[in-house]
C-alpha cells in the first residue's frame, strides 16, 4: 500500500479507511499465516480480530502514532494472536516468528463495564437524531460546526442545545445516581 | 475555549497542555461538569464498542462477496466455471421467459443498494473541510444527497472527471430516482474509468427497479459471468427476478 491512511483519519473511526487497510494487507497476512497448519477461515478470523484491535487501540488513544507503519503494527498484533491460536491447538512453532513483546502489550481485550453495557442498551432507545448527533461528536470527532452542516442544523447553538438535550435524556434513562 | 471544544479535544486526543490544565480545573471545581464528563467517557467507550461490531460485520460482508479465486482454500477448476456458466445461461433463459412484471423490484432494489463509498477524497473529520470537492464528498458521506449532487455537478463542470457521473448517479439512486441515474450511468460507461465495473452493477440495479427486463437480465448475466464487482450479488439477483 503506497499511502496508508493517517492516524487522524483513523481516529474518526472512518470505516472506509479501515477497509482500505483490511484489503491492502489481507493477502500478505493470509500468505504469512498459511505457513502454519491453520485453517483458512481461522486465519481470516485472526486477521479480522487484529483489525478490530487496531481500531480499538486507535480510538481509545492507546496508539498516538505508528512508530514504523500501520502494516508492522497490524502484523505484530496478528502474529501474536496467531501464536495464541497455535498454542491453544498445541502446535509447534518457531518462537522467533512470534517473538514480539511490544505486540503482546497491544493485545489487551477491553470489556465494557456493567454500567457501560446498560448505557449501550439505553443509547439504542434514543431517537435517531439523538443517536446521530452523539455519534458524530463523540465517535467520529466532528466539531459543532461540522455537525451543523452534516446533519442540517440551523446554526451552531441549535447543535449544542440538541447535543445537551440528548445527553440529559441518556442520563435520565440511566439511574441518575450513576452520574452524580 | 468553550466546554464543547474542550471535550471534543479530549476525546480526539488533541488537548494541549494548557487545555489539560483547564479541563482538570473544571473537573475539580464543577461537580455537575464532572458527572457529565463521566457519562461522556462511558458513552465514548460504548460508541467505540458499537463501532467494533459494525467493522466486524463489514469485514464479514466483504469476505462474502470476495471472488472465489482470491480465497486460498478454494481450488479453481475450469469444469466448475464451465458448469457455473451453463447454470447461468440456463437461468437467464428461464429468467427472460418468466420475469414477472409484478415482482416487487422496489424491494429488490432496497435490499441490494448501498451508495458506493467515497474513495476519491479522504475526509478527515474534525480537521475541517477545505475544498469544494471535500465539501461535496463530505455531504455525500453524510447522506445529504441533494446537496452532494449540486456539489458534484459543479466539480464535474470544472474538472470533467468522469467519476463524478458515477457519484451523481449514486446520489440519485440513494434518493430513489432511477430515472435521473440511468442516463448518467450509461454515459459513465463510455469512459471506462476505475469505476467502470461498479457502474455496471449500479446500472443493472437501476434497470431492475425500472422493470427493464431485457437490459437488466443482459447486464446481470455479464456481471455474474465475470469476476468483477458484486458478481455474486448479480447471480442472486438473477434468481430473484426469474
PDB file of N, CA, C and O in Angstrom, chain A residues 61-137:
ATOM      1  N   UNK A  61      -7.115   5.919  21.987  1.00  0.00           N
ATOM      2  CA  UNK A  61      -5.941   6.766  22.184  1.00  0.00           C
ATOM      3  C   UNK A  61      -4.720   6.016  22.667  1.00  0.00           C
ATOM      4  O   UNK A  61      -3.740   6.614  23.118  1.00  0.00           O
ATOM      5  N   UNK A  62      -4.766   4.681  22.591  1.00  0.00           N
ATOM      6  CA  UNK A  62      -3.619   3.889  23.032  1.00  0.00           C
ATOM      7  C   UNK A  62      -2.453   4.039  22.042  1.00  0.00           C
ATOM      8  O   UNK A  62      -1.296   3.961  22.421  1.00  0.00           O
ATOM      9  N   UNK A  63      -2.817   4.240  20.789  1.00  0.00           N
ATOM     10  CA  UNK A  63      -1.779   4.498  19.774  1.00  0.00           C
ATOM     11  C   UNK A  63      -1.820   5.985  19.452  1.00  0.00           C
ATOM     12  O   UNK A  63      -2.848   6.499  19.027  1.00  0.00           O
ATOM     13  N   UNK A  64      -0.734   6.649  19.677  1.00  0.00           N
ATOM     14  CA  UNK A  64      -0.662   8.082  19.346  1.00  0.00           C
ATOM     15  C   UNK A  64      -0.117   8.249  17.934  1.00  0.00           C
ATOM     16  O   UNK A  64      -0.463   9.159  17.210  1.00  0.00           O
ATOM     17  N   UNK A  65       0.777   7.348  17.579  1.00  0.00           N
ATOM     18  CA  UNK A  65       1.386   7.375  16.251  1.00  0.00           C
ATOM     19  C   UNK A  65       1.964   5.988  15.986  1.00  0.00           C
ATOM     20  O   UNK A  65       2.287   5.277  16.931  1.00  0.00           O
ATOM     21  N   UNK A  66       2.117   5.646  14.708  1.00  0.00           N
ATOM     22  CA  UNK A  66       2.713   4.344  14.408  1.00  0.00           C
ATOM     23  C   UNK A  66       4.217   4.549  14.241  1.00  0.00           C
ATOM     24  O   UNK A  66       4.636   5.341  13.407  1.00  0.00           O
ATOM     25  N   UNK A  67       5.005   3.825  15.059  1.00  0.00           N
ATOM     26  CA  UNK A  67       6.447   4.080  15.014  1.00  0.00           C
ATOM     27  C   UNK A  67       7.039   3.743  13.643  1.00  0.00           C
ATOM     28  O   UNK A  67       7.900   4.446  13.152  1.00  0.00           O
ATOM     29  N   UNK A  68       6.583   2.667  12.997  1.00  0.00           N
ATOM     30  CA  UNK A  68       7.081   2.388  11.647  1.00  0.00           C
ATOM     31  C   UNK A  68       5.939   2.529  10.638  1.00  0.00           C
ATOM     32  O   UNK A  68       5.841   3.518   9.924  1.00  0.00           O
ATOM     33  N   UNK A  69       5.046   1.553  10.605  1.00  0.00           N
ATOM     34  CA  UNK A  69       3.906   1.665   9.677  1.00  0.00           C
ATOM     35  C   UNK A  69       2.707   0.938  10.283  1.00  0.00           C
ATOM     36  O   UNK A  69       2.852   0.163  11.235  1.00  0.00           O
ATOM     37  N   UNK A  70       1.565   1.188   9.719  1.00  0.00           N
ATOM     38  CA  UNK A  70       0.349   0.504  10.194  1.00  0.00           C
ATOM     39  C   UNK A  70       0.512  -0.992   9.958  1.00  0.00           C
ATOM     40  O   UNK A  70       0.133  -1.814  10.784  1.00  0.00           O
ATOM     41  N   UNK A  71       1.136  -1.327   8.823  1.00  0.00           N
ATOM     42  CA  UNK A  71       1.308  -2.745   8.484  1.00  0.00           C
ATOM     43  C   UNK A  71       2.105  -3.470   9.571  1.00  0.00           C
ATOM     44  O   UNK A  71       1.707  -4.533  10.048  1.00  0.00           O
ATOM     45  N   UNK A  72       3.228  -2.871   9.985  1.00  0.00           N
ATOM     46  CA  UNK A  72       4.060  -3.504  11.016  1.00  0.00           C
ATOM     47  C   UNK A  72       3.261  -3.673  12.305  1.00  0.00           C
ATOM     48  O   UNK A  72       3.317  -4.716  12.960  1.00  0.00           O
ATOM     49  N   UNK A  73       2.520  -2.631  12.663  1.00  0.00           N
ATOM     50  CA  UNK A  73       1.732  -2.664  13.892  1.00  0.00           C
ATOM     51  C   UNK A  73       0.662  -3.755  13.815  1.00  0.00           C
ATOM     52  O   UNK A  73       0.500  -4.558  14.728  1.00  0.00           O
ATOM     53  N   UNK A  74      -0.034  -3.774  12.678  1.00  0.00           N
ATOM     54  CA  UNK A  74      -1.121  -4.743  12.491  1.00  0.00           C
ATOM     55  C   UNK A  74      -0.588  -6.182  12.493  1.00  0.00           C
ATOM     56  O   UNK A  74      -1.166  -7.065  13.120  1.00  0.00           O
ATOM     57  N   UNK A  75       0.523  -6.382  11.799  1.00  0.00           N
ATOM     58  CA  UNK A  75       1.091  -7.728  11.734  1.00  0.00           C
ATOM     59  C   UNK A  75       1.611  -8.169  13.112  1.00  0.00           C
ATOM     60  O   UNK A  75       1.567  -9.345  13.446  1.00  0.00           O
ATOM     61  N   UNK A  76       2.102  -7.214  13.888  1.00  0.00           N
ATOM     62  CA  UNK A  76       2.555  -7.528  15.249  1.00  0.00           C
ATOM     63  C   UNK A  76       1.399  -8.107  16.052  1.00  0.00           C
ATOM     64  O   UNK A  76       1.537  -9.152  16.705  1.00  0.00           O
ATOM     65  N   UNK A  77       0.267  -7.455  15.977  1.00  0.00           N
ATOM     66  CA  UNK A  77      -0.918  -7.929  16.701  1.00  0.00           C
ATOM     67  C   UNK A  77      -1.356  -9.283  16.135  1.00  0.00           C
ATOM     68  O   UNK A  77      -1.629 -10.230  16.874  1.00  0.00           O
ATOM     69  N   UNK A  78      -1.402  -9.349  14.800  1.00  0.00           N
ATOM     70  CA  UNK A  78      -1.870 -10.566  14.132  1.00  0.00           C
ATOM     71  C   UNK A  78      -1.009 -11.771  14.465  1.00  0.00           C
ATOM     72  O   UNK A  78      -1.518 -12.853  14.754  1.00  0.00           O
ATOM     73  N   UNK A  79       0.306 -11.560  14.479  1.00  0.00           N
ATOM     74  CA  UNK A  79       1.224 -12.671  14.778  1.00  0.00           C
ATOM     75  C   UNK A  79       1.015 -13.162  16.211  1.00  0.00           C
ATOM     76  O   UNK A  79       1.050 -14.352  16.478  1.00  0.00           O
ATOM     77  N   UNK A  80       0.816 -12.218  17.105  1.00  0.00           N
ATOM     78  CA  UNK A  80       0.603 -12.593  18.499  1.00  0.00           C
ATOM     79  C   UNK A  80      -0.688 -13.413  18.639  1.00  0.00           C
ATOM     80  O   UNK A  80      -0.722 -14.428  19.339  1.00  0.00           O
ATOM     81  N   UNK A  81      -1.713 -13.001  17.941  1.00  0.00           N
ATOM     82  CA  UNK A  81      -2.991 -13.725  18.012  1.00  0.00           C
ATOM     83  C   UNK A  81      -2.860 -15.113  17.359  1.00  0.00           C
ATOM     84  O   UNK A  81      -3.437 -16.083  17.828  1.00  0.00           O
ATOM     85  N   UNK A  82      -2.068 -15.177  16.288  1.00  0.00           N
ATOM     86  CA  UNK A  82      -1.827 -16.474  15.639  1.00  0.00           C
ATOM     87  C   UNK A  82      -1.103 -17.422  16.589  1.00  0.00           C
ATOM     88  O   UNK A  82      -1.419 -18.600  16.685  1.00  0.00           O
ATOM     89  N   UNK A  83      -0.097 -16.836  17.288  1.00  0.00           N
ATOM     90  CA  UNK A  83       0.678 -17.630  18.233  1.00  0.00           C
ATOM     91  C   UNK A  83      -0.239 -18.228  19.299  1.00  0.00           C
ATOM     92  O   UNK A  83      -0.143 -19.411  19.641  1.00  0.00           O
ATOM     93  N   UNK A  84      -1.142 -17.398  19.797  1.00  0.00           N
ATOM     94  CA  UNK A  84      -2.099 -17.872  20.813  1.00  0.00           C
ATOM     95  C   UNK A  84      -2.941 -19.019  20.262  1.00  0.00           C
ATOM     96  O   UNK A  84      -3.210 -19.998  20.931  1.00  0.00           O
ATOM     97  N   UNK A  85      -3.346 -18.843  19.017  1.00  0.00           N
ATOM     98  CA  UNK A  85      -4.174 -19.849  18.352  1.00  0.00           C
ATOM     99  C   UNK A  85      -3.421 -21.185  18.245  1.00  0.00           C
ATOM    100  O   UNK A  85      -3.937 -22.241  18.575  1.00  0.00           O
ATOM    101  N   UNK A  86      -2.159 -21.084  17.808  1.00  0.00           N
ATOM    102  CA  UNK A  86      -1.339 -22.291  17.644  1.00  0.00           C
ATOM    103  C   UNK A  86      -1.061 -22.952  18.995  1.00  0.00           C
ATOM    104  O   UNK A  86      -1.074 -24.163  19.119  1.00  0.00           O
ATOM    105  N   UNK A  87      -0.830 -22.107  19.992  1.00  0.00           N
ATOM    106  CA  UNK A  87      -0.562 -22.632  21.337  1.00  0.00           C
ATOM    107  C   UNK A  87      -1.801 -23.390  21.842  1.00  0.00           C
ATOM    108  O   UNK A  87      -1.690 -24.475  22.392  1.00  0.00           O
ATOM    109  N   UNK A  88      -2.982 -22.797  21.599  1.00  0.00           N
ATOM    110  CA  UNK A  88      -4.218 -23.461  22.032  1.00  0.00           C
ATOM    111  C   UNK A  88      -4.400 -24.797  21.330  1.00  0.00           C
ATOM    112  O   UNK A  88      -4.955 -25.733  21.879  1.00  0.00           O
ATOM    113  N   UNK A  89      -3.927 -24.844  20.070  1.00  0.00           N
ATOM    114  CA  UNK A  89      -4.053 -26.104  19.310  1.00  0.00           C
ATOM    115  C   UNK A  89      -2.874 -27.043  19.581  1.00  0.00           C
ATOM    116  O   UNK A  89      -2.740 -28.079  18.950  1.00  0.00           O
ATOM    117  N   UNK A  90      -2.010 -26.601  20.490  1.00  0.00           N
ATOM    118  CA  UNK A  90      -0.812 -27.373  20.872  1.00  0.00           C
ATOM    119  C   UNK A  90       0.054 -27.708  19.664  1.00  0.00           C
ATOM    120  O   UNK A  90       0.502 -28.838  19.477  1.00  0.00           O
ATOM    121  N   UNK A  91       0.266 -26.709  18.812  1.00  0.00           N
ATOM    122  CA  UNK A  91       1.110 -26.936  17.637  1.00  0.00           C
ATOM    123  C   UNK A  91       2.467 -26.282  17.843  1.00  0.00           C
ATOM    124  O   UNK A  91       2.582 -25.252  18.497  1.00  0.00           O
ATOM    125  N   UNK A  92       3.498 -26.913  17.235  1.00  0.00           N
ATOM    126  CA  UNK A  92       4.855 -26.400  17.377  1.00  0.00           C
ATOM    127  C   UNK A  92       5.045 -25.186  16.465  1.00  0.00           C
ATOM    128  O   UNK A  92       4.584 -25.173  15.339  1.00  0.00           O
ATOM    129  N   UNK A  93       5.736 -24.174  17.003  1.00  0.00           N
ATOM    130  CA  UNK A  93       6.012 -23.008  16.165  1.00  0.00           C
ATOM    131  C   UNK A  93       7.451 -22.550  16.366  1.00  0.00           C
ATOM    132  O   UNK A  93       8.076 -22.871  17.374  1.00  0.00           O
ATOM    133  N   UNK A  94       7.945 -21.811  15.413  1.00  0.00           N
ATOM    134  CA  UNK A  94       9.251 -21.187  15.575  1.00  0.00           C
ATOM    135  C   UNK A  94       9.034 -19.940  16.425  1.00  0.00           C
ATOM    136  O   UNK A  94       8.357 -19.005  16.001  1.00  0.00           O
ATOM    137  N   UNK A  95       9.587 -19.950  17.620  1.00  0.00           N
ATOM    138  CA  UNK A  95       9.320 -18.841  18.544  1.00  0.00           C
ATOM    139  C   UNK A  95       9.758 -17.507  17.949  1.00  0.00           C
ATOM    140  O   UNK A  95       9.116 -16.478  18.134  1.00  0.00           O
ATOM    141  N   UNK A  96      10.849 -17.521  17.169  1.00  0.00           N
ATOM    142  CA  UNK A  96      11.357 -16.282  16.574  1.00  0.00           C
ATOM    143  C   UNK A  96      10.308 -15.558  15.736  1.00  0.00           C
ATOM    144  O   UNK A  96      10.285 -14.338  15.651  1.00  0.00           O
ATOM    145  N   UNK A  97       9.445 -16.339  15.073  1.00  0.00           N
ATOM    146  CA  UNK A  97       8.413 -15.738  14.236  1.00  0.00           C
ATOM    147  C   UNK A  97       7.427 -14.912  15.053  1.00  0.00           C
ATOM    148  O   UNK A  97       6.728 -14.054  14.538  1.00  0.00           O
ATOM    149  N   UNK A  98       7.347 -15.214  16.311  1.00  0.00           N
ATOM    150  CA  UNK A  98       6.312 -14.593  17.130  1.00  0.00           C
ATOM    151  C   UNK A  98       6.867 -13.832  18.326  1.00  0.00           C
ATOM    152  O   UNK A  98       6.156 -13.508  19.249  1.00  0.00           O
ATOM    153  N   UNK A  99       8.173 -13.604  18.307  1.00  0.00           N
ATOM    154  CA  UNK A  99       8.809 -13.009  19.461  1.00  0.00           C
ATOM    155  C   UNK A  99       8.662 -11.489  19.445  1.00  0.00           C
ATOM    156  O   UNK A  99       9.568 -10.768  19.098  1.00  0.00           O
ATOM    157  N   UNK A 100       7.508 -11.020  19.777  1.00  0.00           N
ATOM    158  CA  UNK A 100       7.245  -9.593  19.703  1.00  0.00           C
ATOM    159  C   UNK A 100       6.557  -9.116  20.985  1.00  0.00           C
ATOM    160  O   UNK A 100       5.350  -9.106  21.100  1.00  0.00           O
ATOM    161  N   UNK A 101       7.387  -8.745  21.954  1.00  0.00           N
ATOM    162  CA  UNK A 101       6.875  -8.314  23.259  1.00  0.00           C
ATOM    163  C   UNK A 101       5.930  -7.128  23.134  1.00  0.00           C
ATOM    164  O   UNK A 101       4.901  -7.059  23.791  1.00  0.00           O
ATOM    165  N   UNK A 102       6.307  -6.209  22.234  1.00  0.00           N
ATOM    166  CA  UNK A 102       5.546  -4.976  22.086  1.00  0.00           C
ATOM    167  C   UNK A 102       4.098  -5.281  21.695  1.00  0.00           C
ATOM    168  O   UNK A 102       3.159  -4.717  22.237  1.00  0.00           O
ATOM    169  N   UNK A 103       3.967  -6.248  20.760  1.00  0.00           N
ATOM    170  CA  UNK A 103       2.619  -6.588  20.291  1.00  0.00           C
ATOM    171  C   UNK A 103       1.765  -7.162  21.409  1.00  0.00           C
ATOM    172  O   UNK A 103       0.582  -6.896  21.507  1.00  0.00           O
ATOM    173  N   UNK A 104       2.434  -7.944  22.302  1.00  0.00           N
ATOM    174  CA  UNK A 104       1.675  -8.568  23.395  1.00  0.00           C
ATOM    175  C   UNK A 104       1.012  -7.514  24.265  1.00  0.00           C
ATOM    176  O   UNK A 104      -0.068  -7.700  24.776  1.00  0.00           O
ATOM    177  N   UNK A 105       1.722  -6.392  24.420  1.00  0.00           N
ATOM    178  CA  UNK A 105       1.148  -5.326  25.243  1.00  0.00           C
ATOM    179  C   UNK A 105      -0.020  -4.637  24.543  1.00  0.00           C
ATOM    180  O   UNK A 105      -0.882  -4.041  25.172  1.00  0.00           O
ATOM    181  N   UNK A 106      -0.027  -4.695  23.211  1.00  0.00           N
ATOM    182  CA  UNK A 106      -1.089  -4.029  22.452  1.00  0.00           C
ATOM    183  C   UNK A 106      -2.376  -4.833  22.426  1.00  0.00           C
ATOM    184  O   UNK A 106      -3.436  -4.322  22.160  1.00  0.00           O
ATOM    185  N   UNK A 107      -2.253  -6.149  22.657  1.00  0.00           N
ATOM    186  CA  UNK A 107      -3.422  -7.011  22.520  1.00  0.00           C
ATOM    187  C   UNK A 107      -4.100  -7.211  23.871  1.00  0.00           C
ATOM    188  O   UNK A 107      -4.026  -8.255  24.477  1.00  0.00           O
ATOM    189  N   UNK A 108      -4.700  -6.155  24.326  1.00  0.00           N
ATOM    190  CA  UNK A 108      -5.391  -6.243  25.615  1.00  0.00           C
ATOM    191  C   UNK A 108      -6.890  -6.145  25.315  1.00  0.00           C
ATOM    192  O   UNK A 108      -7.337  -5.220  24.638  1.00  0.00           O
ATOM    193  N   UNK A 109      -7.620  -7.145  25.789  1.00  0.00           N
ATOM    194  CA  UNK A 109      -9.058  -7.129  25.489  1.00  0.00           C
ATOM    195  C   UNK A 109      -9.786  -6.273  26.528  1.00  0.00           C
ATOM    196  O   UNK A 109      -9.653  -6.496  27.729  1.00  0.00           O
ATOM    197  N   UNK A 110     -10.491  -5.290  26.021  1.00  0.00           N
ATOM    198  CA  UNK A 110     -11.193  -4.390  26.938  1.00  0.00           C
ATOM    199  C   UNK A 110     -12.697  -4.673  26.880  1.00  0.00           C
ATOM    200  O   UNK A 110     -13.319  -4.546  25.826  1.00  0.00           O
ATOM    201  N   UNK A 111     -13.235  -5.077  28.002  1.00  0.00           N
ATOM    202  CA  UNK A 111     -14.673  -5.373  28.072  1.00  0.00           C
ATOM    203  C   UNK A 111     -15.405  -4.145  28.601  1.00  0.00           C
ATOM    204  O   UNK A 111     -14.850  -3.383  29.394  1.00  0.00           O
ATOM    205  N   UNK A 112     -16.647  -3.996  28.206  1.00  0.00           N
ATOM    206  CA  UNK A 112     -17.449  -2.901  28.756  1.00  0.00           C
ATOM    207  C   UNK A 112     -17.786  -3.220  30.214  1.00  0.00           C
ATOM    208  O   UNK A 112     -17.993  -4.386  30.562  1.00  0.00           O
ATOM    209  N   UNK A 113     -17.835  -2.181  31.041  1.00  0.00           N
ATOM    210  CA  UNK A 113     -18.269  -2.379  32.435  1.00  0.00           C
ATOM    211  C   UNK A 113     -19.793  -2.582  32.419  1.00  0.00           C
ATOM    212  O   UNK A 113     -20.449  -2.323  31.403  1.00  0.00           O
ATOM    213  N   UNK A 114     -20.339  -3.019  33.556  1.00  0.00           N
ATOM    214  CA  UNK A 114     -21.798  -3.220  33.617  1.00  0.00           C
ATOM    215  C   UNK A 114     -22.543  -1.917  33.338  1.00  0.00           C
ATOM    216  O   UNK A 114     -23.564  -1.904  32.660  1.00  0.00           O
ATOM    217  N   UNK A 115     -22.006  -0.841  33.869  1.00  0.00           N
ATOM    218  CA  UNK A 115     -22.642   0.461  33.654  1.00  0.00           C
ATOM    219  C   UNK A 115     -22.636   0.830  32.162  1.00  0.00           C
ATOM    220  O   UNK A 115     -23.624   1.322  31.615  1.00  0.00           O
ATOM    221  N   UNK A 116     -21.526   0.532  31.512  1.00  0.00           N
ATOM    222  CA  UNK A 116     -21.430   0.839  30.077  1.00  0.00           C
ATOM    223  C   UNK A 116     -22.356  -0.054  29.257  1.00  0.00           C
ATOM    224  O   UNK A 116     -22.923   0.370  28.254  1.00  0.00           O
ATOM    225  N   UNK A 117     -22.492  -1.308  29.712  1.00  0.00           N
ATOM    226  CA  UNK A 117     -23.412  -2.212  28.993  1.00  0.00           C
ATOM    227  C   UNK A 117     -24.842  -1.678  29.070  1.00  0.00           C
ATOM    228  O   UNK A 117     -25.579  -1.699  28.088  1.00  0.00           O
ATOM    229  N   UNK A 118     -25.209  -1.174  30.258  1.00  0.00           N
ATOM    230  CA  UNK A 118     -26.556  -0.613  30.424  1.00  0.00           C
ATOM    231  C   UNK A 118     -26.703   0.626  29.544  1.00  0.00           C
ATOM    232  O   UNK A 118     -27.730   0.830  28.886  1.00  0.00           O
ATOM    233  N   UNK A 119     -25.654   1.421  29.512  1.00  0.00           N
ATOM    234  CA  UNK A 119     -25.676   2.647  28.699  1.00  0.00           C
ATOM    235  C   UNK A 119     -25.844   2.315  27.217  1.00  0.00           C
ATOM    236  O   UNK A 119     -26.562   3.000  26.485  1.00  0.00           O
ATOM    237  N   UNK A 120     -25.192   1.237  26.804  1.00  0.00           N
ATOM    238  CA  UNK A 120     -25.277   0.817  25.394  1.00  0.00           C
ATOM    239  C   UNK A 120     -26.738   0.498  25.031  1.00  0.00           C
ATOM    240  O   UNK A 120     -27.227   0.875  23.965  1.00  0.00           O
ATOM    241  N   UNK A 121     -27.399  -0.176  25.949  1.00  0.00           N
ATOM    242  CA  UNK A 121     -28.811  -0.511  25.702  1.00  0.00           C
ATOM    243  C   UNK A 121     -29.674   0.742  25.648  1.00  0.00           C
ATOM    244  O   UNK A 121     -30.515   0.889  24.777  1.00  0.00           O
ATOM    245  N   UNK A 122     -29.445   1.652  26.588  1.00  0.00           N
ATOM    246  CA  UNK A 122     -30.241   2.889  26.609  1.00  0.00           C
ATOM    247  C   UNK A 122     -29.970   3.748  25.379  1.00  0.00           C
ATOM    248  O   UNK A 122     -30.870   4.387  24.859  1.00  0.00           O
ATOM    249  N   UNK A 123     -28.734   3.737  24.947  1.00  0.00           N
ATOM    250  CA  UNK A 123     -28.374   4.546  23.763  1.00  0.00           C
ATOM    251  C   UNK A 123     -29.212   4.115  22.563  1.00  0.00           C
ATOM    252  O   UNK A 123     -29.683   4.942  21.785  1.00  0.00           O
ATOM    253  N   UNK A 124     -29.407   2.810  22.441  1.00  0.00           N
ATOM    254  CA  UNK A 124     -30.192   2.288  21.311  1.00  0.00           C
ATOM    255  C   UNK A 124     -31.646   2.740  21.362  1.00  0.00           C
ATOM    256  O   UNK A 124     -32.325   2.776  20.342  1.00  0.00           O
ATOM    257  N   UNK A 125     -32.104   3.098  22.562  1.00  0.00           N
ATOM    258  CA  UNK A 125     -33.501   3.518  22.708  1.00  0.00           C
ATOM    259  C   UNK A 125     -33.707   4.995  22.364  1.00  0.00           C
ATOM    260  O   UNK A 125     -34.838   5.455  22.266  1.00  0.00           O
ATOM    261  N   UNK A 126     -32.617   5.729  22.216  1.00  0.00           N
ATOM    262  CA  UNK A 126     -32.745   7.154  21.868  1.00  0.00           C
ATOM    263  C   UNK A 126     -33.281   7.303  20.444  1.00  0.00           C
ATOM    264  O   UNK A 126     -33.146   6.392  19.629  1.00  0.00           O
ATOM    265  N   UNK A 127     -33.851   8.444  20.143  1.00  0.00           N
ATOM    266  CA  UNK A 127     -34.312   8.710  18.775  1.00  0.00           C
ATOM    267  C   UNK A 127     -33.131   8.786  17.820  1.00  0.00           C
ATOM    268  O   UNK A 127     -31.990   8.996  18.252  1.00  0.00           O
ATOM    269  N   UNK A 128     -33.430   8.648  16.533  1.00  0.00           N
ATOM    270  CA  UNK A 128     -32.350   8.595  15.542  1.00  0.00           C
ATOM    271  C   UNK A 128     -31.511   9.868  15.525  1.00  0.00           C
ATOM    272  O   UNK A 128     -30.287   9.826  15.413  1.00  0.00           O
ATOM    273  N   UNK A 129     -32.205  11.007  15.646  1.00  0.00           N
ATOM    274  CA  UNK A 129     -31.485  12.285  15.588  1.00  0.00           C
ATOM    275  C   UNK A 129     -30.492  12.414  16.745  1.00  0.00           C
ATOM    276  O   UNK A 129     -29.388  12.934  16.579  1.00  0.00           O
ATOM    277  N   UNK A 130     -30.921  11.929  17.913  1.00  0.00           N
ATOM    278  CA  UNK A 130     -30.034  11.970  19.087  1.00  0.00           C
ATOM    279  C   UNK A 130     -28.838  11.041  18.893  1.00  0.00           C
ATOM    280  O   UNK A 130     -27.689  11.416  19.137  1.00  0.00           O
ATOM    281  N   UNK A 131     -29.135   9.822  18.449  1.00  0.00           N
ATOM    282  CA  UNK A 131     -28.043   8.852  18.246  1.00  0.00           C
ATOM    283  C   UNK A 131     -27.027   9.414  17.263  1.00  0.00           C
ATOM    284  O   UNK A 131     -25.824   9.320  17.451  1.00  0.00           O
ATOM    285  N   UNK A 132     -27.577  10.032  16.217  1.00  0.00           N
ATOM    286  CA  UNK A 132     -26.725  10.564  15.162  1.00  0.00           C
ATOM    287  C   UNK A 132     -25.800  11.676  15.678  1.00  0.00           C
ATOM    288  O   UNK A 132     -24.587  11.634  15.476  1.00  0.00           O
ATOM    289  N   UNK A 133     -26.382  12.619  16.384  1.00  0.00           N
ATOM    290  CA  UNK A 133     -25.571  13.776  16.836  1.00  0.00           C
ATOM    291  C   UNK A 133     -24.510  13.324  17.856  1.00  0.00           C
ATOM    292  O   UNK A 133     -23.362  13.774  17.806  1.00  0.00           O
ATOM    293  N   UNK A 134     -24.880  12.399  18.730  1.00  0.00           N
ATOM    294  CA  UNK A 134     -23.912  11.931  19.735  1.00  0.00           C
ATOM    295  C   UNK A 134     -22.777  11.148  19.074  1.00  0.00           C
ATOM    296  O   UNK A 134     -21.610  11.268  19.438  1.00  0.00           O
ATOM    297  N   UNK A 135     -23.150  10.352  18.083  1.00  0.00           N
ATOM    298  CA  UNK A 135     -22.134   9.569  17.380  1.00  0.00           C
ATOM    299  C   UNK A 135     -21.177  10.481  16.608  1.00  0.00           C
ATOM    300  O   UNK A 135     -19.959  10.279  16.622  1.00  0.00           O
ATOM    301  N   UNK A 136     -21.749  11.477  15.943  1.00  0.00           N
ATOM    302  CA  UNK A 136     -20.902  12.390  15.165  1.00  0.00           C
ATOM    303  C   UNK A 136     -19.900  13.107  16.076  1.00  0.00           C
ATOM    304  O   UNK A 136     -18.747  13.299  15.714  1.00  0.00           O
ATOM    305  N   UNK A 137     -20.366  13.485  17.262  1.00  0.00           N
ATOM    306  CA  UNK A 137     -19.490  14.240  18.164  1.00  0.00           C
ATOM    307  C   UNK A 137     -18.515  13.333  18.918  1.00  0.00           C
ATOM    308  O   UNK A 137     -17.315  13.567  18.919  1.00  0.00           O
TER     309      UNK A 137
END
